Tab-separated table of C-alpha atoms in Angstrom:
chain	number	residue	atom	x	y	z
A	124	UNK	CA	0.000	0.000	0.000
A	125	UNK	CA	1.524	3.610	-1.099
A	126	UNK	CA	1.850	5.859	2.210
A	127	UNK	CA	1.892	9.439	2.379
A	128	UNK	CA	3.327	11.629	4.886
A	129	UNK	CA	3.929	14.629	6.509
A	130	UNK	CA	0.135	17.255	5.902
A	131	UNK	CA	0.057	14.967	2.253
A	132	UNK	CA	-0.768	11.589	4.634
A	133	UNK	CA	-3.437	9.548	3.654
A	134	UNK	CA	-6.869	10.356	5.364
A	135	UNK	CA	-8.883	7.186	6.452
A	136	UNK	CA	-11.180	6.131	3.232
A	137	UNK	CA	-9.183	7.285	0.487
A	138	UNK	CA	-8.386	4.888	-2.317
A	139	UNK	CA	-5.022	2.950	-3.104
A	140	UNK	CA	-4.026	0.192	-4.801
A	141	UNK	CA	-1.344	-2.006	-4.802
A	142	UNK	CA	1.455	-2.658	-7.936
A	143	UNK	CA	1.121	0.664	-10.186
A	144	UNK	CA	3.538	3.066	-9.985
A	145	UNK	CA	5.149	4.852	-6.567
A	146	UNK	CA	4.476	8.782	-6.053
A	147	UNK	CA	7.565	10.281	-4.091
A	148	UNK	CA	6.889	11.864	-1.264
A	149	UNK	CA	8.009	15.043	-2.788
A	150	UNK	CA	4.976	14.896	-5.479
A	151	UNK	CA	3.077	17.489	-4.205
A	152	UNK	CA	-0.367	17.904	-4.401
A	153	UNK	CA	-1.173	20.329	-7.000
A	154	UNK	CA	-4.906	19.768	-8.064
A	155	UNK	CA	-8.165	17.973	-6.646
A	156	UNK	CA	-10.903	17.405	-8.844
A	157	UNK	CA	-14.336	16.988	-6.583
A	158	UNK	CA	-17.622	15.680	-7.950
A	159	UNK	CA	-20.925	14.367	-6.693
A	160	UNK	CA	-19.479	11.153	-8.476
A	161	UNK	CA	-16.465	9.656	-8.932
A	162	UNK	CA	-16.521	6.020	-11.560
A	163	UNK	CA	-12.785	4.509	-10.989
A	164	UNK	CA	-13.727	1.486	-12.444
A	165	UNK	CA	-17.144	0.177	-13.812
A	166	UNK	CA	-18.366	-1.393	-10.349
A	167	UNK	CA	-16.602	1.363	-8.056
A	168	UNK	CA	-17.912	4.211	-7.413
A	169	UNK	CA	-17.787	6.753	-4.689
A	170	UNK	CA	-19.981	9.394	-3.671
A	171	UNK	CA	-19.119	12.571	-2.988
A	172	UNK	CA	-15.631	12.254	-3.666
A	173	UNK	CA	-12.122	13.882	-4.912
A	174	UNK	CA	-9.457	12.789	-7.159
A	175	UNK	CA	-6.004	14.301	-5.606
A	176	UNK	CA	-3.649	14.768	-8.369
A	177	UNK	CA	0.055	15.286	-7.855
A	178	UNK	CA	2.625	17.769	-9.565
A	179	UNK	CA	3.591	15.330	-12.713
A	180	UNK	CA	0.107	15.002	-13.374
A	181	UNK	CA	-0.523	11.612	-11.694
A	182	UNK	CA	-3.325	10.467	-9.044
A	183	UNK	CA	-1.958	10.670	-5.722
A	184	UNK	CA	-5.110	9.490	-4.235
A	185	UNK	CA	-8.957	9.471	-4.266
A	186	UNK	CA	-10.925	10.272	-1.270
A	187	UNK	CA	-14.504	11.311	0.111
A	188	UNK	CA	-14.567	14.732	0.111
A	189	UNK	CA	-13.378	16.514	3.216
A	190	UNK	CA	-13.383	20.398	2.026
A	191	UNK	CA	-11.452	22.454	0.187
A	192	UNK	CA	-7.596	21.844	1.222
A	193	UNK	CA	-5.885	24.476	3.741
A	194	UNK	CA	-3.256	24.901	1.449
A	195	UNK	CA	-3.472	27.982	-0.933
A	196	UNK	CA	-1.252	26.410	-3.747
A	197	UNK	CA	-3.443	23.745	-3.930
A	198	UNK	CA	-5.983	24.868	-7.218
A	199	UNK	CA	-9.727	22.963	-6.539
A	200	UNK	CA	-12.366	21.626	-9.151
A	201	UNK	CA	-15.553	21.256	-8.320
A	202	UNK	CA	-17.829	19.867	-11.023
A	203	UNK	CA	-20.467	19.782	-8.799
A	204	UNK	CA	-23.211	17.151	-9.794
A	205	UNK	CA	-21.196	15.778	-12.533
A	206	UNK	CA	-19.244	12.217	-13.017
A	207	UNK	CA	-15.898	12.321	-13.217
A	208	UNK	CA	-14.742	8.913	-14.952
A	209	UNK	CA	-11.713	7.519	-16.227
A	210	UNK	CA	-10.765	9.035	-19.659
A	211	UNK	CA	-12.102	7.850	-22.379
A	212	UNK	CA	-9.919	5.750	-25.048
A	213	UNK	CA	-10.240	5.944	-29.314
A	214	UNK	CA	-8.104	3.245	-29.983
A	215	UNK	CA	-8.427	4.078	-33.938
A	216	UNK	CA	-8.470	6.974	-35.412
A	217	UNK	CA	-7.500	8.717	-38.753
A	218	UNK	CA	-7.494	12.224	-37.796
A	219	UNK	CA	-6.630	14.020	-41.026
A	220	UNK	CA	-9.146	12.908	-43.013
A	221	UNK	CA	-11.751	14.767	-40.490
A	222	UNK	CA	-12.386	17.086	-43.390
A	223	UNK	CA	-13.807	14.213	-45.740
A	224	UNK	CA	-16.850	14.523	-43.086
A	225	UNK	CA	-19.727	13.817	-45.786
A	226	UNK	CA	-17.684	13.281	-48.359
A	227	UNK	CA	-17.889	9.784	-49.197
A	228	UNK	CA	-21.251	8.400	-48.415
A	229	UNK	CA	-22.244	7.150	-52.194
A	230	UNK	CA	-20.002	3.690	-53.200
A	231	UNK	CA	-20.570	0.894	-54.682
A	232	UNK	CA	-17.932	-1.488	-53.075
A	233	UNK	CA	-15.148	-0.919	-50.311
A	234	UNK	CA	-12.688	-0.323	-53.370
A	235	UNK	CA	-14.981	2.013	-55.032
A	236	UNK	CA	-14.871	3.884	-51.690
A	237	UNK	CA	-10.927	3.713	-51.205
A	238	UNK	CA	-10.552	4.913	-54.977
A	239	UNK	CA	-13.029	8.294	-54.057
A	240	UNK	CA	-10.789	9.085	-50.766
A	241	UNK	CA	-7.746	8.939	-53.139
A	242	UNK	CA	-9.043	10.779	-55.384
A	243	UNK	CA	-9.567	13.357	-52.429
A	244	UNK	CA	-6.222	13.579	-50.724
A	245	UNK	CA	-4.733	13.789	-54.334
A	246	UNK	CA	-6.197	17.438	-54.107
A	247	UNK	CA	-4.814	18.149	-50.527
A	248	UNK	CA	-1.919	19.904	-49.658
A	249	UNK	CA	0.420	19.886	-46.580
A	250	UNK	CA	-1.591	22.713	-44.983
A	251	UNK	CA	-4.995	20.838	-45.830
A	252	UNK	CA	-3.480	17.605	-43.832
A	253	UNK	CA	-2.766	19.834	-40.810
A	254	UNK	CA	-6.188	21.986	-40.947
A	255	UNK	CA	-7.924	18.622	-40.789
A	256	UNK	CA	-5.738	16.601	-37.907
A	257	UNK	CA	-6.017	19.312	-36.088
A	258	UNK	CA	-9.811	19.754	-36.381
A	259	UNK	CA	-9.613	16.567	-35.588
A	260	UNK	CA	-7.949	16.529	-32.467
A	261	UNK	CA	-10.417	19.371	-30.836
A	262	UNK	CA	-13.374	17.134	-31.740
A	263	UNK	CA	-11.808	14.266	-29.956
A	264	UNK	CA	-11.034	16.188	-26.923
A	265	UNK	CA	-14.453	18.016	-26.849
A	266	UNK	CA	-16.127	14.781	-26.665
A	267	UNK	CA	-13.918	13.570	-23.465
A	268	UNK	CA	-10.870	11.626	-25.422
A	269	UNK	CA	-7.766	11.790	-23.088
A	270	UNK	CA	-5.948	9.251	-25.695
A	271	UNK	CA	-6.157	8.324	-28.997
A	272	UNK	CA	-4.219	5.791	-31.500
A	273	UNK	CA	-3.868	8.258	-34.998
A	274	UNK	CA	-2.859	6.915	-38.140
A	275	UNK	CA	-0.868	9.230	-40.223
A	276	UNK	CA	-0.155	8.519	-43.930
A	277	UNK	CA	0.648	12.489	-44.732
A	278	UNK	CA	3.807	12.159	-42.623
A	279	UNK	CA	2.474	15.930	-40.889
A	280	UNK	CA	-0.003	14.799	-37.757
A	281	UNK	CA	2.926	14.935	-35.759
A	282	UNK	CA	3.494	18.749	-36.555
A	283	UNK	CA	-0.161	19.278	-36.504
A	284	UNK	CA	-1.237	17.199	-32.777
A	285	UNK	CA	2.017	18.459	-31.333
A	286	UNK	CA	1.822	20.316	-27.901
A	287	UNK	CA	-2.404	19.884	-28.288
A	288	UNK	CA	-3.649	18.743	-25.016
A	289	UNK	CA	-4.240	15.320	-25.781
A	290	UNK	CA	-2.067	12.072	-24.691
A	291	UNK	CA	-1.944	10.143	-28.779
A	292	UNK	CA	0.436	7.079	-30.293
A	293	UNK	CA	0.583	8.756	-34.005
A	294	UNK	CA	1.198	5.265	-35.980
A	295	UNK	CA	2.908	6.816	-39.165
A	296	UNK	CA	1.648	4.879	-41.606
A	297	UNK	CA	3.424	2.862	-44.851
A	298	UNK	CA	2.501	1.341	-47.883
A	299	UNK	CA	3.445	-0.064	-50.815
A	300	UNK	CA	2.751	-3.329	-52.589
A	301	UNK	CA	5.991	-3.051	-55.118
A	302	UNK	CA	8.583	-5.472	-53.152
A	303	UNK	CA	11.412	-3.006	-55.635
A	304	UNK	CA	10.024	0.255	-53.280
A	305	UNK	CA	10.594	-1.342	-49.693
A	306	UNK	CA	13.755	-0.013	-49.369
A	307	UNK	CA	12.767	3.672	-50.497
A	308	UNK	CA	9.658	3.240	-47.993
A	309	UNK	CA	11.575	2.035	-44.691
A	310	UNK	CA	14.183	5.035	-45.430
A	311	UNK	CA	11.146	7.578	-45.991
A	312	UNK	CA	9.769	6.527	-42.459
A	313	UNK	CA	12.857	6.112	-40.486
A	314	UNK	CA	13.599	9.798	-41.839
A	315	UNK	CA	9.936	11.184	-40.615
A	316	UNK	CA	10.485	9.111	-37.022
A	317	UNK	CA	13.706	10.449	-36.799
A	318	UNK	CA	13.191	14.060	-37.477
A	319	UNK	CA	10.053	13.860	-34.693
A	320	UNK	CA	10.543	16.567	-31.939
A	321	UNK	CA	10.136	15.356	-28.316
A	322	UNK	CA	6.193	16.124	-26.785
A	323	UNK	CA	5.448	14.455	-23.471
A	324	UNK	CA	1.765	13.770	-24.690
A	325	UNK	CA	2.961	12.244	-27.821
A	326	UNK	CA	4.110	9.121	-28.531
A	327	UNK	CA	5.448	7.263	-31.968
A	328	UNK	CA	4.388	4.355	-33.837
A	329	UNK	CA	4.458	1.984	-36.853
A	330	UNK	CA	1.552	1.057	-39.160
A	331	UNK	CA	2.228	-1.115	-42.261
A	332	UNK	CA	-1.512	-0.510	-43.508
A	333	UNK	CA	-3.015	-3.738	-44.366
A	334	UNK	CA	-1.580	-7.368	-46.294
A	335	UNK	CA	-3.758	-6.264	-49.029
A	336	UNK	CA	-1.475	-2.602	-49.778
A	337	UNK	CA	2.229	-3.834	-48.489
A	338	UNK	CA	4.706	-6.304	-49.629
A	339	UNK	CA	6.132	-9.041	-47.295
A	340	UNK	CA	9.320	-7.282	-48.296
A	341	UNK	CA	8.309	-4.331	-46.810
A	342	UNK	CA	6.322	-5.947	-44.068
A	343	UNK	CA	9.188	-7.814	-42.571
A	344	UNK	CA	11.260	-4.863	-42.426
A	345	UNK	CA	8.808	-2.651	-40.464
A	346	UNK	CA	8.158	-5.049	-38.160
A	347	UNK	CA	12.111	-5.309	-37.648
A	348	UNK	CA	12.025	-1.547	-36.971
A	349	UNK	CA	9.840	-1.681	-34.926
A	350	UNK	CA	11.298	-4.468	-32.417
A	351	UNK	CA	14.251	-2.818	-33.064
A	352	UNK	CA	13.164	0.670	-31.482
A	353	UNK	CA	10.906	-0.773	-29.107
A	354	UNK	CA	7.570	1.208	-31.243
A	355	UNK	CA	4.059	0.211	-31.279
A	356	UNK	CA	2.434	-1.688	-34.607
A	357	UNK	CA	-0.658	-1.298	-35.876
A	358	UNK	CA	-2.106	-3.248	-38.950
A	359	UNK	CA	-5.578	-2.675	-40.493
A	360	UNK	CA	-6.235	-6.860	-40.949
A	361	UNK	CA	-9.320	-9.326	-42.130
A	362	UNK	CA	-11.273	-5.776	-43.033
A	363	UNK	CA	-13.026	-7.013	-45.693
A	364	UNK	CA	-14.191	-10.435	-47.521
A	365	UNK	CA	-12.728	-8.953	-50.277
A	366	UNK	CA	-9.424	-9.137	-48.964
A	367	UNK	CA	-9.871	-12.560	-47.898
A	368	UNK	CA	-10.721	-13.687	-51.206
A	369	UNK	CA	-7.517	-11.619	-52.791
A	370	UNK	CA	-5.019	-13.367	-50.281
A	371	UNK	CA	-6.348	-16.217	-50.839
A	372	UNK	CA	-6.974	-16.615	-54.417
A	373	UNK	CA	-5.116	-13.413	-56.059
A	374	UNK	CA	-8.430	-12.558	-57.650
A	375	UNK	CA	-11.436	-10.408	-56.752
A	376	UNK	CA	-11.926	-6.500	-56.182
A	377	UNK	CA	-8.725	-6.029	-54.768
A	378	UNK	CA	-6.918	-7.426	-57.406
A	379	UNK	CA	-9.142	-4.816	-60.111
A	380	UNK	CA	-8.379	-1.879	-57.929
A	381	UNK	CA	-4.423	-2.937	-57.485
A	382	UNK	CA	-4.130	-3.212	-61.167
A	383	UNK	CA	-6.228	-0.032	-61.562
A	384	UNK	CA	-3.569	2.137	-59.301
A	385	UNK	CA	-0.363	0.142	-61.909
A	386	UNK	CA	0.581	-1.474	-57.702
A	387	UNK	CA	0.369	-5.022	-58.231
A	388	UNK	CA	3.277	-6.810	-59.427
A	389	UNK	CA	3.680	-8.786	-62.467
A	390	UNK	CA	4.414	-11.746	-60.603
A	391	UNK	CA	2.568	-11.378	-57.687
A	392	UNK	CA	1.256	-14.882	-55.969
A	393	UNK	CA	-1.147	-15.104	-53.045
A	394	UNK	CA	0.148	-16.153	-50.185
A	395	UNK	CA	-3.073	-18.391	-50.269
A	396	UNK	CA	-4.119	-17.355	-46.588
A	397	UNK	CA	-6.526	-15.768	-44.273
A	398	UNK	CA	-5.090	-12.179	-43.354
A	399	UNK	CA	-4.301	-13.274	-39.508
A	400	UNK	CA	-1.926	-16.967	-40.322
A	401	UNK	CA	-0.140	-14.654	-43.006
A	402	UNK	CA	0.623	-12.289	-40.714
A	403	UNK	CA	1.837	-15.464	-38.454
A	404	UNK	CA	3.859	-17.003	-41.522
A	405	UNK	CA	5.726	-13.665	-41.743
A	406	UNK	CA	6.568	-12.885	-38.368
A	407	UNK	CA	4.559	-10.311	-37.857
A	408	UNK	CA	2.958	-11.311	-34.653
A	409	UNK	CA	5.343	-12.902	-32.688
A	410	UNK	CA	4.915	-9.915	-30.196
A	411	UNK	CA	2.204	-7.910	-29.651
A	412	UNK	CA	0.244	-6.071	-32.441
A	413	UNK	CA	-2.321	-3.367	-32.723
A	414	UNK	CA	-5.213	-5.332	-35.456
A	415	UNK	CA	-7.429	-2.635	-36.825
A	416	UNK	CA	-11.393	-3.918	-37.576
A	417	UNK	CA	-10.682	-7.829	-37.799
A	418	UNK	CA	-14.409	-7.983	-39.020
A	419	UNK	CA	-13.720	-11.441	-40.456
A	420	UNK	CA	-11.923	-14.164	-38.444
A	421	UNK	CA	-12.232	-17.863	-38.267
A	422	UNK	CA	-11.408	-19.606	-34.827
A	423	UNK	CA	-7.748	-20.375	-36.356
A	424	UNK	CA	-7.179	-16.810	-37.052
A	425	UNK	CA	-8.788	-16.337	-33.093
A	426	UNK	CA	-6.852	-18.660	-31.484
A	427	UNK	CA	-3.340	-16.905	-33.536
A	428	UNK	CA	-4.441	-13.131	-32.019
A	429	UNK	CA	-4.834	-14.897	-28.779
A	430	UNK	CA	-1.711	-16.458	-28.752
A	431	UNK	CA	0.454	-13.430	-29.542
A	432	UNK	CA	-1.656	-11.500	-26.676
A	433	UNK	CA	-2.310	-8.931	-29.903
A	434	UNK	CA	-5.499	-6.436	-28.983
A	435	UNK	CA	-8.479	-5.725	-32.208
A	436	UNK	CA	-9.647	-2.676	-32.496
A	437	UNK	CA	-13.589	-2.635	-33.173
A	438	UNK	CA	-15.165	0.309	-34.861
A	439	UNK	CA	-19.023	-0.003	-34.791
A	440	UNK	CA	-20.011	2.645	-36.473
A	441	UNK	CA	-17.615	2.069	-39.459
A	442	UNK	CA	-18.151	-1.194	-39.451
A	443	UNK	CA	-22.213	-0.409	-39.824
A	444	UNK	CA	-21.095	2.550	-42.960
A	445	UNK	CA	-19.602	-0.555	-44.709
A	446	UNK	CA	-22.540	-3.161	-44.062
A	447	UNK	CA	-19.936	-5.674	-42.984
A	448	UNK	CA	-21.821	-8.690	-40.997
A	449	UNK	CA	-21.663	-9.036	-37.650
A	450	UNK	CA	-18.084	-8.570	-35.888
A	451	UNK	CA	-17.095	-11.427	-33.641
A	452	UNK	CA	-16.329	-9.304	-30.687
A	453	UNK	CA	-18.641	-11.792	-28.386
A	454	UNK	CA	-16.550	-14.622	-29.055
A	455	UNK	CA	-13.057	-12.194	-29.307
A	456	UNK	CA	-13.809	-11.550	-25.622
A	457	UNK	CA	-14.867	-15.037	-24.572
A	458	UNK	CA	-11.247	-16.239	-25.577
A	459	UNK	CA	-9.816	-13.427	-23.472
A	460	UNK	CA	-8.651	-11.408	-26.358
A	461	UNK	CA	-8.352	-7.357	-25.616
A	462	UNK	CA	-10.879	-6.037	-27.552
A	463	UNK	CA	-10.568	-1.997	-27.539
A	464	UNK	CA	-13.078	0.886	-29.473
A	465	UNK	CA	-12.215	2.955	-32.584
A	466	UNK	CA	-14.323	5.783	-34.358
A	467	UNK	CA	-11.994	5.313	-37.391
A	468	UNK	CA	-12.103	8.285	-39.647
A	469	UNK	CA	-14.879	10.755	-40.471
A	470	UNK	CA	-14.615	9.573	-43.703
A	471	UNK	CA	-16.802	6.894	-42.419
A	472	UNK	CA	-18.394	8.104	-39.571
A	473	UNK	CA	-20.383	11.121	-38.162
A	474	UNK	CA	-18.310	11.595	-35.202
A	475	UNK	CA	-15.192	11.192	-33.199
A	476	UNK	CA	-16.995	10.521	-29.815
A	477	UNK	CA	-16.484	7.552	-27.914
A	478	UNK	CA	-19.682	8.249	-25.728
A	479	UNK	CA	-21.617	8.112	-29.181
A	480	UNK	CA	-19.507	5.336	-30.251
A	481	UNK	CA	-20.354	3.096	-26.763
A	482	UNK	CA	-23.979	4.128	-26.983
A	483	UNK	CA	-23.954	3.141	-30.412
A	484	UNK	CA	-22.899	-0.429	-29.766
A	485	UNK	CA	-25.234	-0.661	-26.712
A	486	UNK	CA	-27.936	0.010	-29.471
A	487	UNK	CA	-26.894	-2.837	-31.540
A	488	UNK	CA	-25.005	-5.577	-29.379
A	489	UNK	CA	-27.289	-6.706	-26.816
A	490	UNK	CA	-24.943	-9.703	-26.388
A	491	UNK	CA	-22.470	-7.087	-24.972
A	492	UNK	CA	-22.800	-5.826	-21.329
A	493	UNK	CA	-22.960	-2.114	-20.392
A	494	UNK	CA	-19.349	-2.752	-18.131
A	495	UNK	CA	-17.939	-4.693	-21.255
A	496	UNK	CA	-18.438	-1.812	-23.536
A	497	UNK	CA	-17.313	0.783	-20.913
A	498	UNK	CA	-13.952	-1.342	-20.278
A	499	UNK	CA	-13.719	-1.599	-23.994
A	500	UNK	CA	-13.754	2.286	-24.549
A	501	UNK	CA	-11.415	2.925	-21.453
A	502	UNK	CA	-8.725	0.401	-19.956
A	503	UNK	CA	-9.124	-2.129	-23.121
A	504	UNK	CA	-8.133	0.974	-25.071
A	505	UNK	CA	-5.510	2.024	-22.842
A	506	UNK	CA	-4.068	-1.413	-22.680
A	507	UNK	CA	-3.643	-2.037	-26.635
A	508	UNK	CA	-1.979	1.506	-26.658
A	509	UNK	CA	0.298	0.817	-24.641
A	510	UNK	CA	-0.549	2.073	-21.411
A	511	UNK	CA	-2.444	-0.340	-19.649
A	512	UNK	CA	-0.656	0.060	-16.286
A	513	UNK	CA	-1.016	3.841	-16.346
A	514	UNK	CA	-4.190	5.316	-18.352
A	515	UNK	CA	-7.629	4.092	-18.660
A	516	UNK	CA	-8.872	3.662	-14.946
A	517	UNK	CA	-8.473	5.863	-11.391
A	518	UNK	CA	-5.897	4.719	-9.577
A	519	UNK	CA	-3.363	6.237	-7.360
A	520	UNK	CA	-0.339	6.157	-9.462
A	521	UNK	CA	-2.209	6.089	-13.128
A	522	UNK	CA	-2.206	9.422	-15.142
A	523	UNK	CA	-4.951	12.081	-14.086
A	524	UNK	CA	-6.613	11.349	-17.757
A	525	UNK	CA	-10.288	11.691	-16.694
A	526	UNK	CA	-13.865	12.841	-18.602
A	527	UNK	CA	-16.097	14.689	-16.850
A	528	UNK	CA	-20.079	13.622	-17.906
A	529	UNK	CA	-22.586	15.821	-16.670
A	530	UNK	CA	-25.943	14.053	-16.073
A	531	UNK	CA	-29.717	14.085	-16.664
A	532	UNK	CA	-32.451	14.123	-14.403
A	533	UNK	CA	-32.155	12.069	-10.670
A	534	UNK	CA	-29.563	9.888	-10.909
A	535	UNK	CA	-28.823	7.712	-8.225
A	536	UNK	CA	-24.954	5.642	-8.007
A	537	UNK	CA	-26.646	2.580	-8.621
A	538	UNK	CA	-25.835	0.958	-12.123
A	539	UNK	CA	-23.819	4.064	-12.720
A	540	UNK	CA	-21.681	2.223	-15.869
A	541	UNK	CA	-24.814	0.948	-17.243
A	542	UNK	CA	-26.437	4.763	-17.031
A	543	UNK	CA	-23.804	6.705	-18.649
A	544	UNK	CA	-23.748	3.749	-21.602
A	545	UNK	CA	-27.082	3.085	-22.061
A	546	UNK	CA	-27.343	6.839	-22.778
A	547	UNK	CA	-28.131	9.052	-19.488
A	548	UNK	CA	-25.208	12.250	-19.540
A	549	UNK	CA	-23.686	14.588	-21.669
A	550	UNK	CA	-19.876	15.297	-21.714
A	551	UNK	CA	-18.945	17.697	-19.948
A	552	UNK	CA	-15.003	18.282	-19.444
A	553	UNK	CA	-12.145	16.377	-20.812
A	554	UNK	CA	-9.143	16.548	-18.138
A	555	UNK	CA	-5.487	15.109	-19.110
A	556	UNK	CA	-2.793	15.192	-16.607
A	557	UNK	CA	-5.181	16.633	-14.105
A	558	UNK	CA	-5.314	19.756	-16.377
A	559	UNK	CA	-9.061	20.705	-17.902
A	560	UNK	CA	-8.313	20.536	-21.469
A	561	UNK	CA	-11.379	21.159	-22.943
A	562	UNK	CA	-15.089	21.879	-21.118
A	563	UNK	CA	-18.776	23.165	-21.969
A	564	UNK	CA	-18.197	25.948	-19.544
């Protein structure tokens, strides 16, 4: 148990937990955060109660409230009758393509769809990219995001989400189905990762986009990189049937759309797999990976994410744009597999909010409980980002990431988790490193 001393001592009833990381005794209390609710975890909840948060930004402790603190350096929140949760996690995101809001809503086919949004970014420039992550970014945070996985194929969403009040993993992304252009690809990227400036909130990461749009010869490569440098992967995988039937049998959509763009190879052969054991056969998941949408998975393909402890991604929403049939999520989280929640881009969405995105799934998977769905959009998220033992709950210890919901009518603490997903509440602040980055007020 962590122990406090000297006026910083912890009061009797205040929250701590054992195995997350140590506050010094120097960490000095810089912010509390009071609320008429306080949700540290989907079946704890305490009334009445403050969230201490200490100089780096950290939870120092959480406690029923015992007035404002004697000390005058000591800067008190009160969100009165609001919830203060932990933050909320969008494990998937393509943030500069937030300006393709509306965009692309008539297709014929996932390729048809994919041939429109290049079409688009063809017309973008370097300031367009930037406009749009960074639009982006504020809708995340004014929804109550505290972290978010962000795919960037422009190479800029590290100069655009720099310094923004919001913790991210930018995955810069790579692609190219030419094995002759690996070399000029892995160079390109290692330049962009190297030529990153240092932000606290901002971390790096690798994303070869999907078996369907890179070459095993660039594949194998990336994933070397990123073993090498100890960086997160993320792989869009099993997305469509489409790109089952392509890996499988080298024919299909895919195969008309690669040919289209002059990207497949002359001599290309199918590896004559399902997305996930190809993946396997090349190496690819013999640590932890980051799958993107996995809407199509047999129990082989299961049992291989399972066995590499990789976490899916599920975007709902998306997934409903497309028409795709039902995800396997159920059975994903039956095996113990980390199942986290994505918006994906507003190229195929109507929003960046998690809230909407957990309500949404509510609506549809009544096979999914209201504390499944919350974990999924918090600590699930946290966990396949990379920061399960310090983001995505309250604990003393864990970063002071937290979303404030304001909400409706008489609300009691009972079933709190089951309220705020089912749809009672309306954000109200988004708070990262117990700083109020964004609020309604």
């Amino acid at each position: 148990m962590l122990e406090r001393r000297s006026h910083y001592a912890t009061p009797p009833g205040s929250l701590h937990f054992h195995g997350h990381a140590r506050l010094s005794a120097y960490d000095m209390i810089r912010t509390v955060h009071r609320a008429k609710y306080v949700l540290a975890d989907p079946d704890l909840v305490l009334q009445n109660a403050a969230v201490h948060v200490s100089s780096p930004g950290r939870i120092s402790r959480i406690e029923p409230w015992q007035g404002a603190p004697a000390s005058p350096d000591i800067n008190v929140v009160d969100w009165g009758s609001a919830v203060i949760m932990p933050g909320l996690v969008n494990a998937h995101a393509h943030l500069e393509l937030t300006c393709l809001q509306g965009r692309l809503v008539r297709f014929s086919s996932f390729c048809d769809w994919l041939s429109q949004l290049i079409l688009q970014r063809r017309q973008w420039k370097r300031e367009d990219y930037i406009e749009s992550a960074r639009r982006g970014c504020e809708m995340a945070v004014n929804s109550g995001t505290t972290l978010i996985g962000d795919i960037s194929a422009s190479g800029v969403s590290w100069e655009a989400l720099r310094s923004t009040r919001l913790r991210k993993v930018v995955f810069e992304e790579a692609l190219s189905f030419l094995p002759e252009r690996a070399g000029e690809i892995l160079a390109s990227l290692e330049d962009r990762l190297n030529k990153r400036e240092p932000d606290a909130l901002l971390c790096p990461g690798i994303s070869p986009h999907a078996p369907y749009s890179v070459s095993a010869q660039l594949f194998r490569p990336l994933c070397a990189l990123a073993r090498r440098t100890s960086l997160p992967l993320a792989i869009h995988a099993a997305e469509t049937q489409e790109e089952l039937e392509f890996l499988d049998s080298g024919t299909g959509e895919f195969r008309e759309f690669l040919t289209t763009l002059g990207v497949l190879p002359d001599a290309y052969q199918p590896p004559r797999m399902k997305p996930i054991p190809y993946l396997e056969n090349l190496g690819i998941l013999e640590s932890p990976v980051l799958l993107i949408h996995c809407n199509y998975l047999d129990p082989e393909s299961m049992a291989i994410i399972l066995r590499s402890r990789s976490s899916v991604v599920y975007c709902p929403r998306s997934h409903a744009f497309f028409g795709h049939a039902e995800h396997p999520v159920r059975k994903l989280l039956d095996l113990g597999i980390n199942v986290a929640l994505g918006t994906d881009s507003l190229a195929s969405n109507d929003s960046l909010s998690l809230l909407d995105e957990m309500r949404f799934l509510y609506r549809v998977r009544k096979d999914l409980k209201s504390c499944e769905i919350f974990r999924m959009a918090t600590l699930n998220g946290a966990a396949a980002l990379g920061f399960g033992a310090s983001a995505g709950r309250l604990r003393c210890g864990y970063w002071a990431d937290m979303t404030v919901i304001e909400l409706t009518g008489e609300t009691g603490p009972k079933n709190l988790t089951a309220q705020i997903v089912e749809g009672n509440g309306k954000w109200y602040a988004t708070i990262v490193q117990g700083e109020t980055a964004a609020s309604r007020g």
